[in-house]
mmCIF file of N, CA and C in Angstrom:
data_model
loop_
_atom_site.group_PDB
_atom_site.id
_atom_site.type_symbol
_atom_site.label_atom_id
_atom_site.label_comp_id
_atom_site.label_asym_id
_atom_site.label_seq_id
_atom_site.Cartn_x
_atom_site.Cartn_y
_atom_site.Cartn_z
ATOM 1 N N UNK H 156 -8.991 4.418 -15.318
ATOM 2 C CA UNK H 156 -8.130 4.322 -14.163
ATOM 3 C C UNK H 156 -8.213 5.611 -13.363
ATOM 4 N N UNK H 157 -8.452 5.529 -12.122
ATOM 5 C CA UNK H 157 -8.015 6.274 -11.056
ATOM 6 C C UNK H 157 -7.079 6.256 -9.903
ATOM 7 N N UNK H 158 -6.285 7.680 -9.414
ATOM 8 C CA UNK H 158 -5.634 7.265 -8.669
ATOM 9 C C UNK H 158 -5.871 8.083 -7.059
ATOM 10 N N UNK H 159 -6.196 7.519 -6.638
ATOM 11 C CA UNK H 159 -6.736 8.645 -4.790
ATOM 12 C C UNK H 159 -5.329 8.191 -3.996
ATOM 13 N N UNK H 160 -4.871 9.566 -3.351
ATOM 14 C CA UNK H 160 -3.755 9.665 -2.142
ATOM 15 C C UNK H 160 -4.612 9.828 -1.236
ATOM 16 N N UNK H 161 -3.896 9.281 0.073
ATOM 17 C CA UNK H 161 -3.981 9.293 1.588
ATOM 18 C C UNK H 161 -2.337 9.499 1.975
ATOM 19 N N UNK H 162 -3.060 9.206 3.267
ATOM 20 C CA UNK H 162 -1.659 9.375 4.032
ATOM 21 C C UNK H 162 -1.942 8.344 5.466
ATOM 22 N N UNK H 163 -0.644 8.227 6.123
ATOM 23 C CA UNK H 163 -0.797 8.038 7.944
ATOM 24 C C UNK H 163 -1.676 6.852 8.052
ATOM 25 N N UNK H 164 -1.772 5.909 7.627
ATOM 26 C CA UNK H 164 -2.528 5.077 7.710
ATOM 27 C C UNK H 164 -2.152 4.209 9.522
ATOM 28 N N UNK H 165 -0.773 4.595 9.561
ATOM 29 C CA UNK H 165 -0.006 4.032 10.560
ATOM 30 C C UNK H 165 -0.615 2.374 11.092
ATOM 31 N N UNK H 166 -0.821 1.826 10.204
ATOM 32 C CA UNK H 166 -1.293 0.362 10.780
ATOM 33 C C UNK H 166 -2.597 0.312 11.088
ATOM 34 N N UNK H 167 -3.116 -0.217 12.057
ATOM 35 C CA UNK H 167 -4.271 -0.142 12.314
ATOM 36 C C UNK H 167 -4.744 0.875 12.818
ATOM 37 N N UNK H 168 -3.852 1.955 13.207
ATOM 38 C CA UNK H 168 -4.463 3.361 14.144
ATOM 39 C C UNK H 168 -5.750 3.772 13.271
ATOM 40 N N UNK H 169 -5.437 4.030 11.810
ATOM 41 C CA UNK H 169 -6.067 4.648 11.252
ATOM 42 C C UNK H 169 -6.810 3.994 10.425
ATOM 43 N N UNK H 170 -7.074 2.761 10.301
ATOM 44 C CA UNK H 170 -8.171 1.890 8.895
ATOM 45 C C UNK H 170 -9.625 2.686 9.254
ATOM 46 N N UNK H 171 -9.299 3.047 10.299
ATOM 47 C CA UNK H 171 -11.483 3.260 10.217
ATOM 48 C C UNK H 171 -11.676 4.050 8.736
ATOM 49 N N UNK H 172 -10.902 5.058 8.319
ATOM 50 C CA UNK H 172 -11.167 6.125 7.073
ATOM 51 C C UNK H 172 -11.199 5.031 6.491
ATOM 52 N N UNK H 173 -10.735 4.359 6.160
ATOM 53 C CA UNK H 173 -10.799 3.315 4.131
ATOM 54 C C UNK H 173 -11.986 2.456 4.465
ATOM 55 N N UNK H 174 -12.084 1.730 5.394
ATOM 56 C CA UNK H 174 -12.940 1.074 6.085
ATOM 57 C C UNK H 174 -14.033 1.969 5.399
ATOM 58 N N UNK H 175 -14.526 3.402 5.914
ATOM 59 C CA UNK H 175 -15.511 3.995 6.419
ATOM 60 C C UNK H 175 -15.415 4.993 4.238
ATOM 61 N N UNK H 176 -14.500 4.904 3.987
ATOM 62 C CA UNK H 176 -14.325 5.599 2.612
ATOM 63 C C UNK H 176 -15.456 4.764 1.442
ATOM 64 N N UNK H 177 -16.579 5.492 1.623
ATOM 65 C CA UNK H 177 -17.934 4.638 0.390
ATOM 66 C C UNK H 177 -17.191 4.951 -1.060
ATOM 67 N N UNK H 178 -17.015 5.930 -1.233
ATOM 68 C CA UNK H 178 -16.389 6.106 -2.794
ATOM 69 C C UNK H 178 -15.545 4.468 -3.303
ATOM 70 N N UNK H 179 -14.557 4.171 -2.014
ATOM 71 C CA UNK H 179 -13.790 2.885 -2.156
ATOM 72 C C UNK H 179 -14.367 1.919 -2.690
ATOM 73 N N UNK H 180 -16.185 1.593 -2.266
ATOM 74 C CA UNK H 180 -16.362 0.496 -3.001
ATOM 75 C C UNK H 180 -16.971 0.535 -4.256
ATOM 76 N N UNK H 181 -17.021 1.300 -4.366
ATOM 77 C CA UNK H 181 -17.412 1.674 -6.476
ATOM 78 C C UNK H 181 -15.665 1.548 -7.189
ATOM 79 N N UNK H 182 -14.847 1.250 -6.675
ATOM 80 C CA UNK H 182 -13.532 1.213 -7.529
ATOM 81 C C UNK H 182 -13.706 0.038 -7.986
ATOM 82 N N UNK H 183 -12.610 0.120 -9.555
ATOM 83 C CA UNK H 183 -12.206 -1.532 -10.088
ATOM 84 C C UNK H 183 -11.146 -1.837 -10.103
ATOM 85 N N UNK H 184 -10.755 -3.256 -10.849
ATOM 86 C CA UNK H 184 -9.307 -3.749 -10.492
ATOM 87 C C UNK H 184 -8.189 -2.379 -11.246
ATOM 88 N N UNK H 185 -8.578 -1.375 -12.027
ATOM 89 C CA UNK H 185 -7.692 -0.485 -12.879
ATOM 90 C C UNK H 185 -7.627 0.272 -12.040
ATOM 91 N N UNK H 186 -7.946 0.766 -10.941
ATOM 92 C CA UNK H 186 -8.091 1.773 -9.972
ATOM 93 C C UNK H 186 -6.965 2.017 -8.858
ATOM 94 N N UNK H 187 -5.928 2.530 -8.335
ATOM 95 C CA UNK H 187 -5.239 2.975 -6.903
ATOM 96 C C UNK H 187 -5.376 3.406 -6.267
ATOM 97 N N UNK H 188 -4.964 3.384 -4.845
ATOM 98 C CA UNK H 188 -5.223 4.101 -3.597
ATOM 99 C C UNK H 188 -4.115 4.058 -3.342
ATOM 100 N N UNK H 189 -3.138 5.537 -3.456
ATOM 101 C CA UNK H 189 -1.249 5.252 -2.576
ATOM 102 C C UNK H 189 -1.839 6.055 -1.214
ATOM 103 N N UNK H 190 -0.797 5.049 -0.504
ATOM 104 C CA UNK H 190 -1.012 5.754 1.078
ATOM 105 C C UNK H 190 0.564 6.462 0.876
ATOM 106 N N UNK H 191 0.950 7.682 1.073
ATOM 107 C CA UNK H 191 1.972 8.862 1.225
ATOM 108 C C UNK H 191 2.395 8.407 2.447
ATOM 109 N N UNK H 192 3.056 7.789 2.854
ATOM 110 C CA UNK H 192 3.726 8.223 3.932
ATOM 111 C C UNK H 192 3.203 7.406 5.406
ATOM 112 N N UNK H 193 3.536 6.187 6.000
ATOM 113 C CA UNK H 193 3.310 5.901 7.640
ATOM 114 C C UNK H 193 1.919 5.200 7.258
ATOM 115 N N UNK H 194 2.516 4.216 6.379
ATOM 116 C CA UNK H 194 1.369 3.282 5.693
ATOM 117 C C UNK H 194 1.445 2.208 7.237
ATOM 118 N N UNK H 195 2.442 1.841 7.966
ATOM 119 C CA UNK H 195 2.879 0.893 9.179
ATOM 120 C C UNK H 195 2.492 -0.066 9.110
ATOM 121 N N UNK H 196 1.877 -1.141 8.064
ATOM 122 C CA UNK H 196 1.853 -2.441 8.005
ATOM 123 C C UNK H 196 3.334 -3.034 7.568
ATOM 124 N N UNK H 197 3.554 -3.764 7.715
ATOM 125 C CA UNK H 197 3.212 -4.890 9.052
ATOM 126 C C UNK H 197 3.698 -4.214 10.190
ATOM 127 N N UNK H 198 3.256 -4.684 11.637
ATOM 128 C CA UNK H 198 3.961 -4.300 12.743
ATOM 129 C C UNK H 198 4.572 -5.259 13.596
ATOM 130 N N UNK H 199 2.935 -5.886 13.574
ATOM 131 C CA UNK H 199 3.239 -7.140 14.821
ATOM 132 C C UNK H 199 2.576 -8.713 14.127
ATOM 133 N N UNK H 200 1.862 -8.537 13.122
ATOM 134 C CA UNK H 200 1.296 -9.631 12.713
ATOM 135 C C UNK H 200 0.217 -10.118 13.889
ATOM 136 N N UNK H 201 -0.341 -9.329 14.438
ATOM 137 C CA UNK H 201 -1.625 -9.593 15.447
ATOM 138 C C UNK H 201 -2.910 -9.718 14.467
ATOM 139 N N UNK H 202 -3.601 -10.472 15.167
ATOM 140 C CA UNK H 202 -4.456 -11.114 14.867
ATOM 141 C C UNK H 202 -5.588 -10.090 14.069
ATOM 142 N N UNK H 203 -5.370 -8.890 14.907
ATOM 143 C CA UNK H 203 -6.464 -7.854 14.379
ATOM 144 C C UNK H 203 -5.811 -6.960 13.124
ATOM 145 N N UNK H 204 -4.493 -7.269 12.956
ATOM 146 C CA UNK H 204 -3.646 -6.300 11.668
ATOM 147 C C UNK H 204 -3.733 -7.366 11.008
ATOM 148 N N UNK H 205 -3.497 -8.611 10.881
ATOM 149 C CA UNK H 205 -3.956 -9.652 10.015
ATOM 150 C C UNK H 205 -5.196 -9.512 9.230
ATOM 151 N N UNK H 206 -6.517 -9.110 9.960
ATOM 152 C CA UNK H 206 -7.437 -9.280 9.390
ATOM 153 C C UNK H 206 -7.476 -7.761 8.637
ATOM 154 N N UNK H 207 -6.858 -6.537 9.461
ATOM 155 C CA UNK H 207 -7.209 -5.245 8.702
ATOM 156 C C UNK H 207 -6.120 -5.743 6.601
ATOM 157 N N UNK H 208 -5.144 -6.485 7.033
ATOM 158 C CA UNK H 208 -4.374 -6.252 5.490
ATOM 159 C C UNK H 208 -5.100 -7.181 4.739
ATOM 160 N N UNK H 209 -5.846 -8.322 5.079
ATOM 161 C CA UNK H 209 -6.661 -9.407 4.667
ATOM 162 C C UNK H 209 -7.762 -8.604 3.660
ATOM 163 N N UNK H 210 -7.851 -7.183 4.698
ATOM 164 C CA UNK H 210 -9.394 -6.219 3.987
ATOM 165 C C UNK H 210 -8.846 -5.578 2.894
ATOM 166 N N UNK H 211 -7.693 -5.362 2.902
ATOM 167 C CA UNK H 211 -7.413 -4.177 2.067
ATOM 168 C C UNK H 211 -6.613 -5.313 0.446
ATOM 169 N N UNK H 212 -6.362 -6.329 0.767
ATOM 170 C CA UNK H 212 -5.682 -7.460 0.180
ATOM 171 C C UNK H 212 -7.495 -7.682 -0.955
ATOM 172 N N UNK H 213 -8.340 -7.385 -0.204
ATOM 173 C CA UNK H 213 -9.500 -7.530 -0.977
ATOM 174 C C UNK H 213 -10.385 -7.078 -1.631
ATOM 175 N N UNK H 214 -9.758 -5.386 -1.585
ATOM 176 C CA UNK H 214 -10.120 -4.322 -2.304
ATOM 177 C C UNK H 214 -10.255 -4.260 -3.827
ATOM 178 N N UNK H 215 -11.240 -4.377 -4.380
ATOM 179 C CA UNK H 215 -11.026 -4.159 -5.943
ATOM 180 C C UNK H 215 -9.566 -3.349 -6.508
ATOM 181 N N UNK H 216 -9.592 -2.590 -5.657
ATOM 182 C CA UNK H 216 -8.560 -1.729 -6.478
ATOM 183 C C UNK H 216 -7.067 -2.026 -5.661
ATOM 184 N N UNK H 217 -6.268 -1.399 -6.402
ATOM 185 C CA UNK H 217 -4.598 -1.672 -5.412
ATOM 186 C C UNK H 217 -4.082 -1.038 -4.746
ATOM 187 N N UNK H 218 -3.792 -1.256 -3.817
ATOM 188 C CA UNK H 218 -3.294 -0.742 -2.383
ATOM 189 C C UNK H 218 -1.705 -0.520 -2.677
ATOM 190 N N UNK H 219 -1.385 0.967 -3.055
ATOM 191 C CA UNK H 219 0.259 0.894 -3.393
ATOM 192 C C UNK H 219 0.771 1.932 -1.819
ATOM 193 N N UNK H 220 1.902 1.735 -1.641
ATOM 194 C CA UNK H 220 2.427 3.092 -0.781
ATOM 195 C C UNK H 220 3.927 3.140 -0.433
ATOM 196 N N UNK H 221 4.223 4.754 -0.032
ATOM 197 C CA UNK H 221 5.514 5.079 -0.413
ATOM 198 C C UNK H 221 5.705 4.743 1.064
ATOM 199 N N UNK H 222 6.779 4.657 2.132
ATOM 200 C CA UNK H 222 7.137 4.739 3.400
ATOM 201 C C UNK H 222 7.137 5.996 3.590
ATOM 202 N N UNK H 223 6.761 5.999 4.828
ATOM 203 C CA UNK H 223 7.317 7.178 5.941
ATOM 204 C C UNK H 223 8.064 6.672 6.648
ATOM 205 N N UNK H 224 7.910 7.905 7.893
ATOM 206 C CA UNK H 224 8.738 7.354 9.451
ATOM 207 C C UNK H 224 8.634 6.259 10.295
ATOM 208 N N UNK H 225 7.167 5.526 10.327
ATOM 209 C CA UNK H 225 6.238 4.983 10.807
ATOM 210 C C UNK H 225 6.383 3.516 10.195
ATOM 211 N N UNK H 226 7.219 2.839 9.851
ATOM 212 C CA UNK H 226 7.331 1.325 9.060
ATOM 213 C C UNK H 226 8.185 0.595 9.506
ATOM 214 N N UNK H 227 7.923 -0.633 9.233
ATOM 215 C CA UNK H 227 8.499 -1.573 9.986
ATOM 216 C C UNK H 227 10.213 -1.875 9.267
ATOM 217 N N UNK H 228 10.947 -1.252 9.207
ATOM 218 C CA UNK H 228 11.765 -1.435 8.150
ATOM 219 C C UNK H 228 12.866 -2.509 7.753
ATOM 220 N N UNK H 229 13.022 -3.245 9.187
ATOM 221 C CA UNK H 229 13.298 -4.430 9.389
ATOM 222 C C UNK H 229 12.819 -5.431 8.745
ATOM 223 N N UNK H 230 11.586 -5.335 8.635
ATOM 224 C CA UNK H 230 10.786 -6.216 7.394
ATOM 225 C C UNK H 230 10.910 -5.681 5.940
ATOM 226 N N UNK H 231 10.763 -4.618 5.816
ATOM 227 C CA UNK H 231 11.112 -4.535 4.654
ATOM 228 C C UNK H 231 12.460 -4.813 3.657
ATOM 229 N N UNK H 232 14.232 -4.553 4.603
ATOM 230 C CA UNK H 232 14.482 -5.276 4.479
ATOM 231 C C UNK H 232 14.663 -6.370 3.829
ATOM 232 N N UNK H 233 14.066 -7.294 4.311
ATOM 233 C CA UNK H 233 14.123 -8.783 4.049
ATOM 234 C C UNK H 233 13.567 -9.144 2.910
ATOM 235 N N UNK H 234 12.652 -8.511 2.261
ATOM 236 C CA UNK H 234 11.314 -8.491 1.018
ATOM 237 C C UNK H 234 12.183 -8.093 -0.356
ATOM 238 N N UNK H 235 12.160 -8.795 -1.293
ATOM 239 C CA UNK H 235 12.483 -8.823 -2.236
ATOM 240 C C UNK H 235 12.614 -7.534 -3.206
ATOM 241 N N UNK H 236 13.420 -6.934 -4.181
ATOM 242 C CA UNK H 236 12.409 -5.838 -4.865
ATOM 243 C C UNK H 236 12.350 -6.708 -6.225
ATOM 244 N N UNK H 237 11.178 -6.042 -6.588
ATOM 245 C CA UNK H 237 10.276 -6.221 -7.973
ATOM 246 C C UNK H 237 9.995 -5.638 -9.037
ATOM 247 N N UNK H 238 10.211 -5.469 -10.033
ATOM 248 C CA UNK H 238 9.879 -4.763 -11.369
ATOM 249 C C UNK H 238 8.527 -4.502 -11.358
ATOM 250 N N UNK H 239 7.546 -3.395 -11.647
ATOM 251 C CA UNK H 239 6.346 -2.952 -11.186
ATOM 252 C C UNK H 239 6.132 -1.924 -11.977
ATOM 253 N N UNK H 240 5.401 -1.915 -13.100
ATOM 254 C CA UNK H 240 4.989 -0.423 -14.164
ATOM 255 C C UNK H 240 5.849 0.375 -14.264
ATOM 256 N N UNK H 241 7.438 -0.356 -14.285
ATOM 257 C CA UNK H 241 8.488 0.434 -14.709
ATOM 258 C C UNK H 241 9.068 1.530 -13.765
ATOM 259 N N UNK H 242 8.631 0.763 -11.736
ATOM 260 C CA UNK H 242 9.904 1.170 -11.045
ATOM 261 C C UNK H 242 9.688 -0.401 -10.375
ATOM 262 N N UNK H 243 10.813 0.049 -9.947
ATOM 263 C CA UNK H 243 10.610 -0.873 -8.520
ATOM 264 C C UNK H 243 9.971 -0.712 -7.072
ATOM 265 N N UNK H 244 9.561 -2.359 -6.835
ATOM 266 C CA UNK H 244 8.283 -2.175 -5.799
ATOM 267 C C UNK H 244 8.582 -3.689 -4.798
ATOM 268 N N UNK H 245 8.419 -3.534 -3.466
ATOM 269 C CA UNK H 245 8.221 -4.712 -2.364
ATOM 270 C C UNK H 245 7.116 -5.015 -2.769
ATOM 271 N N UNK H 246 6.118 -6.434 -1.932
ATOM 272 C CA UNK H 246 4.884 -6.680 -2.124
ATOM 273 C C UNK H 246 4.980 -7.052 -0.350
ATOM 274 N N UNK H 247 4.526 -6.917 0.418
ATOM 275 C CA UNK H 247 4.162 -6.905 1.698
ATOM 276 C C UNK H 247 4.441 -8.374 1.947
ATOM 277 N N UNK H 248 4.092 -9.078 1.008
ATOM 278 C CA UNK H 248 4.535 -10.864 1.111
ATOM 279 C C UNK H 248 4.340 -11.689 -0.253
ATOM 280 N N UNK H 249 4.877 -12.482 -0.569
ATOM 281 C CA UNK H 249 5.052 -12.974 -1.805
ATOM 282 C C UNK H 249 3.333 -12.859 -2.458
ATOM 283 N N UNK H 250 2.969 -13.552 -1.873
ATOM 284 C CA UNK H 250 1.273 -13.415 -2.663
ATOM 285 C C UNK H 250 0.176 -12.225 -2.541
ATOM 286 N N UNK H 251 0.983 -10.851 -1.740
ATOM 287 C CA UNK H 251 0.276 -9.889 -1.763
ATOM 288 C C UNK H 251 0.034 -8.912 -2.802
ATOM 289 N N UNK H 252 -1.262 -8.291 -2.958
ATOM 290 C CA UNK H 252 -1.390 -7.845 -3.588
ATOM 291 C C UNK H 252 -1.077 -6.014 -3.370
ATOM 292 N N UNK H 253 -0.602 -5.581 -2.024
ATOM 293 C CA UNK H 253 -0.124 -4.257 -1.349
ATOM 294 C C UNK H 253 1.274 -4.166 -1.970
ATOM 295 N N UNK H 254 1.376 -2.840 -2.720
ATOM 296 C CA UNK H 254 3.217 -2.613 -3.196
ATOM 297 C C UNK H 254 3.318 -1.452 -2.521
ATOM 298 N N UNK H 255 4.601 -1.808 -2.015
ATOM 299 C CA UNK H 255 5.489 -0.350 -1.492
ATOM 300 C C UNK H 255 6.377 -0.386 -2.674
ATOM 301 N N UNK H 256 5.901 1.283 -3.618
ATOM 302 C CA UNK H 256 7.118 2.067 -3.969
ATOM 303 C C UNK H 256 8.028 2.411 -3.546
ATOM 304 N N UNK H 257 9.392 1.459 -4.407
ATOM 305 C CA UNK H 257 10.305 2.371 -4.190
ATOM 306 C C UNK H 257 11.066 3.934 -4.137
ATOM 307 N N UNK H 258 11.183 4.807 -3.300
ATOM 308 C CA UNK H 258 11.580 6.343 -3.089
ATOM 309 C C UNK H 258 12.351 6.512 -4.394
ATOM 310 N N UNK H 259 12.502 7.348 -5.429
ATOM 311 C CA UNK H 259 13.524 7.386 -6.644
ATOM 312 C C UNK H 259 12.756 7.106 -7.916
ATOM 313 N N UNK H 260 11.714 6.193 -8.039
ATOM 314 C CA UNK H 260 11.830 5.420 -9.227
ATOM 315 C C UNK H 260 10.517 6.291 -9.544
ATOM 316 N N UNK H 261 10.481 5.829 -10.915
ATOM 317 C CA UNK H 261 9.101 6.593 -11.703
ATOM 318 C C UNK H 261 8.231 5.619 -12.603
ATOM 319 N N UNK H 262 6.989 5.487 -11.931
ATOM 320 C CA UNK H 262 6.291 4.414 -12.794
ATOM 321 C C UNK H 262 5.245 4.833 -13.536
ATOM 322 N N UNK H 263 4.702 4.012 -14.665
ATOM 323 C CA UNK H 263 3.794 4.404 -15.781
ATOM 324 C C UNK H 263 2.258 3.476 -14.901
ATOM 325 N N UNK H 264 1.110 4.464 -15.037
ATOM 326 C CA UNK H 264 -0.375 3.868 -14.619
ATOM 327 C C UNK H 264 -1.166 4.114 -15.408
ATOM 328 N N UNK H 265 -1.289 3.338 -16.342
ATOM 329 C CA UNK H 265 -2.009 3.491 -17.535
ATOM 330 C C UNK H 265 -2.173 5.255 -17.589
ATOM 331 N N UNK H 266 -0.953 5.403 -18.523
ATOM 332 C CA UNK H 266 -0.104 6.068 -19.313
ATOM 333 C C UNK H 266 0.118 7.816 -18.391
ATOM 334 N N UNK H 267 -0.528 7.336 -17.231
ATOM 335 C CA UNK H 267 0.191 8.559 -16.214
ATOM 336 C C UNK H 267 1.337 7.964 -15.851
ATOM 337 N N UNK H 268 2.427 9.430 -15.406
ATOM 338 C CA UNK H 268 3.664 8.950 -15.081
ATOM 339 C C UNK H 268 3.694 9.691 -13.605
ATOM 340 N N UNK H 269 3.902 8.558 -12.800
ATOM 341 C CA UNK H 269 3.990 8.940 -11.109
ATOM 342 C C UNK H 269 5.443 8.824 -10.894
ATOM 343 N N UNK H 270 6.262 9.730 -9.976
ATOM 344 C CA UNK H 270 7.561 9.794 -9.936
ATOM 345 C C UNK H 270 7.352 9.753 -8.018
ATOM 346 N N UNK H 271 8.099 8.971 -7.336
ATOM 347 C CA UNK H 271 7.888 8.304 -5.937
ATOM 348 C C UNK H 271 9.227 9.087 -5.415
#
């Protein structure tokens, strides 16, 4: 297992880096990528942020991230929380595979302990 931080992803402003990140496609399903902060999916559900979370929904590895300033929070909101490697976590939509950590909680990743 590995775990790589980013940041600012802010929605679509910024996919070209993961997009454009080669290391990304040598990862496996045991693998993370947390975005830190102004991850901004969802925004608008446009056609072109549809297809960017569709990409990242298809990443070998898992797409986790904490909020920033930059989020839709109105949606979040509404989204359920979830029991998740021992914190709690949203999933962007029932069948997604993207978790937003909850701020507070501390979870186990194969047997590292990340505190959010």
């Amino acid at each position: 297992m590995t775990v790589y931080v980013t940041g600012d992803i802010h929605g679509g402003l910024d996919m070209q880096k993961l997009r454009d990140w080669e290391l990304g496609d040598s990862l496996g399903s045991d693998d993370y990528l947390i975005i830190a902060g102004d991850f901004g999916f969802p925004w608008d559900f446009s056609a072109e942020e549809c297809a960017d979370i569709a990409w990242m929904e298809s990443r070998p590895y898992t797409v986790l991230f904490v909020d920033g300033n930059h989020e839709r929070f109105d949606h979040w909101a509404e989204r359920p929380m979830e029991p998740w490697h021992g914190g709690l976590t949203q999933r962007l939509s029932d069948t997604s595979s993207i978790r937003r950590l909850m701020r507070g909680e501390v979870f186990e990743l194969d047997g590292k302990t990340v505190f959010i």
